Tab-separated table of C-alpha atoms in Angstrom:
chain	number	residue	atom	x	y	z
A	23	MET	CA	-78.053	36.152	-135.039
A	24	THR	CA	-74.741	35.782	-133.208
A	25	ASP	CA	-73.860	32.540	-131.447
A	26	VAL	CA	-72.699	33.866	-128.075
A	27	ASN	CA	-70.522	30.768	-127.583
A	28	SER	CA	-68.340	31.905	-130.499
A	29	LEU	CA	-67.510	35.318	-129.008
A	30	ARG	CA	-64.037	36.004	-127.608
A	31	SER	CA	-62.511	38.684	-125.397
A	32	GLY	CA	-62.274	41.965	-127.313
A	33	ASP	CA	-65.225	41.233	-129.624
A	34	LEU	CA	-67.905	43.907	-129.964
A	35	LEU	CA	-71.524	42.866	-129.770
A	36	PHE	CA	-74.301	45.111	-131.116
A	37	PHE	CA	-77.821	44.244	-130.042
A	38	LYS	CA	-81.306	45.475	-129.143
A	39	TRP	CA	-83.964	44.537	-126.630
A	40	LYS	CA	-87.102	42.852	-127.960
A	41	ARG	CA	-89.211	46.021	-127.820
A	42	GLU	CA	-86.725	48.099	-129.823
A	43	GLY	CA	-86.644	48.333	-133.605
A	44	VAL	CA	-82.921	48.708	-134.284
A	45	ASP	CA	-79.596	47.683	-132.726
A	46	ASN	CA	-78.798	50.613	-130.431
A	47	HIS	CA	-76.703	48.943	-127.702
A	48	ALA	CA	-73.060	47.856	-127.803
A	49	ALA	CA	-70.902	45.839	-125.436
A	50	VAL	CA	-67.263	44.778	-125.329
A	51	VAL	CA	-66.707	41.145	-124.433
A	52	THR	CA	-64.198	40.996	-121.585
A	53	GLY	CA	-64.367	37.305	-120.775
A	54	ARG	CA	-66.537	34.271	-120.269
A	55	GLY	CA	-67.952	32.526	-117.283
A	56	GLN	CA	-68.792	28.859	-116.922
A	57	GLY	CA	-71.430	28.339	-119.590
A	58	GLN	CA	-73.706	30.605	-121.544
A	59	ALA	CA	-75.788	31.942	-118.621
A	60	ALA	CA	-72.709	33.128	-116.753
A	61	PHE	CA	-71.365	34.653	-119.961
A	62	LEU	CA	-74.553	36.598	-120.662
A	63	GLY	CA	-74.651	37.878	-117.097
A	64	CYS	CA	-71.108	39.169	-117.510
A	65	LEU	CA	-71.938	40.776	-120.856
A	66	LEU	CA	-74.992	42.580	-119.529
A	67	ALA	CA	-73.015	43.857	-116.544
A	68	VAL	CA	-70.412	45.294	-118.926
A	69	CYS	CA	-73.216	46.867	-120.950
A	70	VAL	CA	-74.686	48.673	-117.943
A	71	LEU	CA	-71.317	49.818	-116.602
A	72	THR	CA	-70.232	51.256	-119.944
A	73	GLY	CA	-73.538	52.998	-120.626
A	74	CYS	CA	-74.181	51.127	-123.849
A	75	SER	CA	-77.795	52.255	-124.107
A	76	ASP	CA	-78.392	55.373	-126.140
A	77	GLY	CA	-78.872	58.473	-124.010
A	78	SER	CA	-82.611	58.865	-124.448
A	79	ASN	CA	-83.551	55.245	-123.715
A	80	PHE	CA	-81.141	54.957	-120.801
A	81	GLY	CA	-82.473	58.175	-119.260
A	82	TYR	CA	-86.061	57.060	-119.708
A	83	ASP	CA	-85.420	53.580	-118.290
A	84	ASP	CA	-83.538	55.055	-115.333
A	85	ALA	CA	-86.306	57.568	-114.603
A	86	TYR	CA	-88.951	54.850	-114.958
A	87	SER	CA	-87.223	52.752	-112.310
A	88	ARG	CA	-87.180	55.687	-109.847
A	89	HIS	CA	-90.814	56.811	-110.150
A	90	GLU	CA	-94.283	55.410	-109.867
A	91	PRO	CA	-95.576	54.776	-113.397
A	92	LEU	CA	-98.132	57.172	-114.799
A	93	ALA	CA	-101.653	55.733	-115.000
A	94	GLY	CA	-103.297	56.504	-118.330
A	95	VAL	CA	-106.885	56.962	-119.466
A	96	GLY	CA	-108.135	57.835	-122.930
A	97	TYR	CA	-106.334	57.944	-126.244
A	98	PRO	CA	-102.598	58.584	-125.927
A	99	SER	CA	-100.168	58.055	-128.748
A	100	ARG	CA	-96.692	56.779	-127.954
A	101	GLY	CA	-95.365	60.349	-128.260
A	102	THR	CA	-98.011	62.008	-126.103
A	103	LEU	CA	-97.690	59.361	-123.406
A	104	GLU	CA	-93.903	59.616	-123.281
A	105	ILE	CA	-93.720	63.431	-123.184
A	106	THR	CA	-96.408	63.560	-120.484
A	107	GLN	CA	-94.619	60.932	-118.397
A	108	ARG	CA	-91.327	62.803	-118.704
A	109	ALA	CA	-92.985	66.082	-117.687
A	110	VAL	CA	-94.506	64.511	-114.567
A	111	TRP	CA	-91.126	63.024	-113.606
A	112	GLU	CA	-89.349	66.369	-113.980
A	113	ILE	CA	-92.042	68.092	-111.904
A	114	ALA	CA	-91.640	65.393	-109.241
A	115	ASP	CA	-87.860	65.758	-109.202
A	116	GLY	CA	-87.968	69.572	-109.148
A	117	LYS	CA	-85.804	69.836	-112.253
A	118	ALA	CA	-86.861	73.141	-113.796
A	119	GLY	CA	-84.180	73.129	-116.489
A	120	GLU	CA	-85.026	69.625	-117.675
A	121	LEU	CA	-88.757	70.361	-117.579
A	122	ALA	CA	-88.263	73.598	-119.523
A	123	ALA	CA	-86.299	71.642	-122.143
A	124	LEU	CA	-89.474	69.627	-122.822
A	125	GLY	CA	-91.418	72.828	-123.466
A	126	THR	CA	-92.383	74.938	-126.412
A	127	ASP	CA	-94.059	78.354	-126.769
A	128	GLY	CA	-94.394	80.988	-124.073
A	129	GLU	CA	-91.839	81.041	-121.269
A	130	PRO	CA	-90.815	77.438	-120.554
A	131	ARG	CA	-88.377	78.170	-117.712
A	132	LYS	CA	-90.748	80.338	-115.671
A	133	THR	CA	-93.662	78.003	-116.402
A	134	ALA	CA	-91.559	75.020	-115.295
A	135	GLU	CA	-90.729	76.747	-112.003
A	136	ASN	CA	-94.428	77.483	-111.422
A	137	TRP	CA	-95.482	73.903	-112.157
A	138	ILE	CA	-92.827	72.467	-109.840
A	139	ALA	CA	-93.798	74.815	-107.002
A	140	ALA	CA	-97.498	74.064	-107.416
A	141	PHE	CA	-97.548	70.368	-108.324
A	142	GLY	CA	-94.214	68.913	-107.163
A	143	GLU	CA	-95.641	67.194	-104.100
A	144	GLY	CA	-98.513	65.652	-106.031
A	145	ALA	CA	-96.231	64.505	-108.853
A	146	ARG	CA	-94.200	62.429	-106.405
A	147	GLY	CA	-97.252	60.264	-105.706
A	148	LYS	CA	-99.764	58.493	-107.908
A	149	VAL	CA	-100.739	60.450	-111.031
A	150	THR	CA	-103.361	59.633	-113.641
A	151	ALA	CA	-103.224	61.315	-117.037
A	152	GLU	CA	-106.315	61.473	-119.212
A	153	PHE	CA	-105.633	61.938	-122.921
A	154	TYR	CA	-108.473	63.593	-124.814
A	155	ASP	CA	-109.463	62.839	-128.397
A	156	SER	CA	-106.729	61.664	-130.778
A	157	GLY	CA	-103.100	62.675	-130.474
A	158	SER	CA	-101.961	63.051	-134.077
A	159	THR	CA	-100.314	66.502	-133.842
A	160	ARG	CA	-101.569	67.889	-130.522
A	161	GLN	CA	-103.468	66.625	-127.532
A	162	VAL	CA	-105.069	67.938	-124.363
A	163	VAL	CA	-103.958	66.028	-121.262
A	164	VAL	CA	-105.445	66.351	-117.780
A	165	LEU	CA	-103.280	65.288	-114.855
A	166	TYR	CA	-104.876	64.059	-111.635
A	167	PHE	CA	-102.504	64.167	-108.644
A	168	HIS	CA	-104.083	61.675	-106.245
A	169	ASP	CA	-102.129	62.513	-103.081
A	170	THR	CA	-102.925	66.233	-103.187
A	171	GLY	CA	-106.267	66.175	-105.028
A	172	GLN	CA	-104.943	68.676	-107.580
A	173	ILE	CA	-105.876	68.693	-111.253
A	174	LYS	CA	-103.771	70.210	-114.030
A	175	GLU	CA	-104.724	70.622	-117.690
A	176	LEU	CA	-101.904	70.869	-120.197
A	177	GLN	CA	-101.389	70.575	-123.926
A	178	VAL	CA	-98.760	68.653	-125.824
A	179	ARG	CA	-97.977	69.056	-129.509
A	180	THR	CA	-95.493	68.083	-132.159
A	181	ALA	CA	-92.692	70.578	-132.781
A	182	GLY	CA	-91.105	69.448	-136.049
A	183	GLU	CA	-87.800	67.637	-135.670
A	184	ASP	CA	-87.915	68.201	-131.903
A	185	GLY	CA	-90.739	65.667	-131.615
A	186	TRP	CA	-93.410	66.060	-128.962
A	187	ARG	CA	-93.265	69.061	-126.632
A	188	VAL	CA	-95.350	70.487	-123.789
A	189	VAL	CA	-96.921	73.909	-124.368
A	190	MET	CA	-95.517	76.010	-121.529
A	191	GLY	CA	-96.991	79.500	-121.745
A	192	GLN	CA	-97.921	80.013	-118.084
A	193	PRO	CA	-95.305	82.352	-116.532
A	194	ASP	CA	-97.885	83.701	-114.062
A	195	PRO	CA	-98.276	81.395	-111.023
A	196	GLU	CA	-102.046	82.017	-110.870
A	197	GLU	CA	-102.437	81.066	-114.520
A	198	ALA	CA	-100.317	77.963	-113.984
A	199	THR	CA	-102.671	76.701	-111.281
A	200	ALA	CA	-105.968	77.942	-112.732
A	201	GLY	CA	-108.672	75.350	-113.273
A	202	TYR	CA	-110.804	75.030	-116.392
A	203	PRO	CA	-114.574	74.645	-116.051
A	204	TRP	CA	-114.779	71.825	-118.592
A	205	VAL	CA	-112.281	69.587	-116.743
A	206	PRO	CA	-114.056	66.786	-114.823
A	207	LYS	CA	-113.235	66.028	-111.201
A	208	LYS	CA	-112.414	62.400	-111.966
A	209	PRO	CA	-110.705	60.804	-114.973
A	210	GLY	CA	-112.979	59.166	-117.506
A	211	GLU	CA	-116.143	61.133	-116.710
A	212	LEU	CA	-116.349	62.571	-120.239
A	213	GLY	CA	-115.210	59.399	-121.981
A	214	SER	CA	-111.945	61.196	-122.910
A	215	LYS	CA	-113.853	63.313	-125.457
A	216	ARG	CA	-113.971	67.064	-125.075
A	217	GLY	CA	-116.902	67.778	-127.384
A	218	GLY	CA	-117.236	71.458	-126.490
A	219	GLY	CA	-114.720	74.213	-125.928
A	220	GLU	CA	-112.627	74.923	-122.889
């Protein structure tokens, strides 16, 4: 561990936040304030201004700060929770290209446009996602948009090196908004277990 009092202008500091596994941030020391606290404040300001976070974490942290967090019910994995949260944010922001980039199968761009048109308003408010069964390689997720009363079932799955992706094979607007008989009206009613078919 580096003693911050020994750092000088021009030194590079590589670090990570507590929740991260590896050093994936870097900062250039430009000076010191009066004492350690002032120095660390200066260092963190340099870090933010130079974009020291890796692209994916910085984008996620930025999006998290601009949206209401997703409420979760059931059995998400880290991957299924993150891809679902990102999808809801892109729907809320109306970013069809970014939402399509999270997709796999079917016609992601057209499906993204349909989802934004149908669920954009609801995605900007409180959303609860219920994750069914275990999420080892694929998982069914039901989104409850509280402000609009809408419900949307989607599937997420692993896609090799691309990580988790959202199945986006709904280029028809009616299909994109169709309900499924098995989906409960409120999260948690089935104990996050599907049991039967769709």
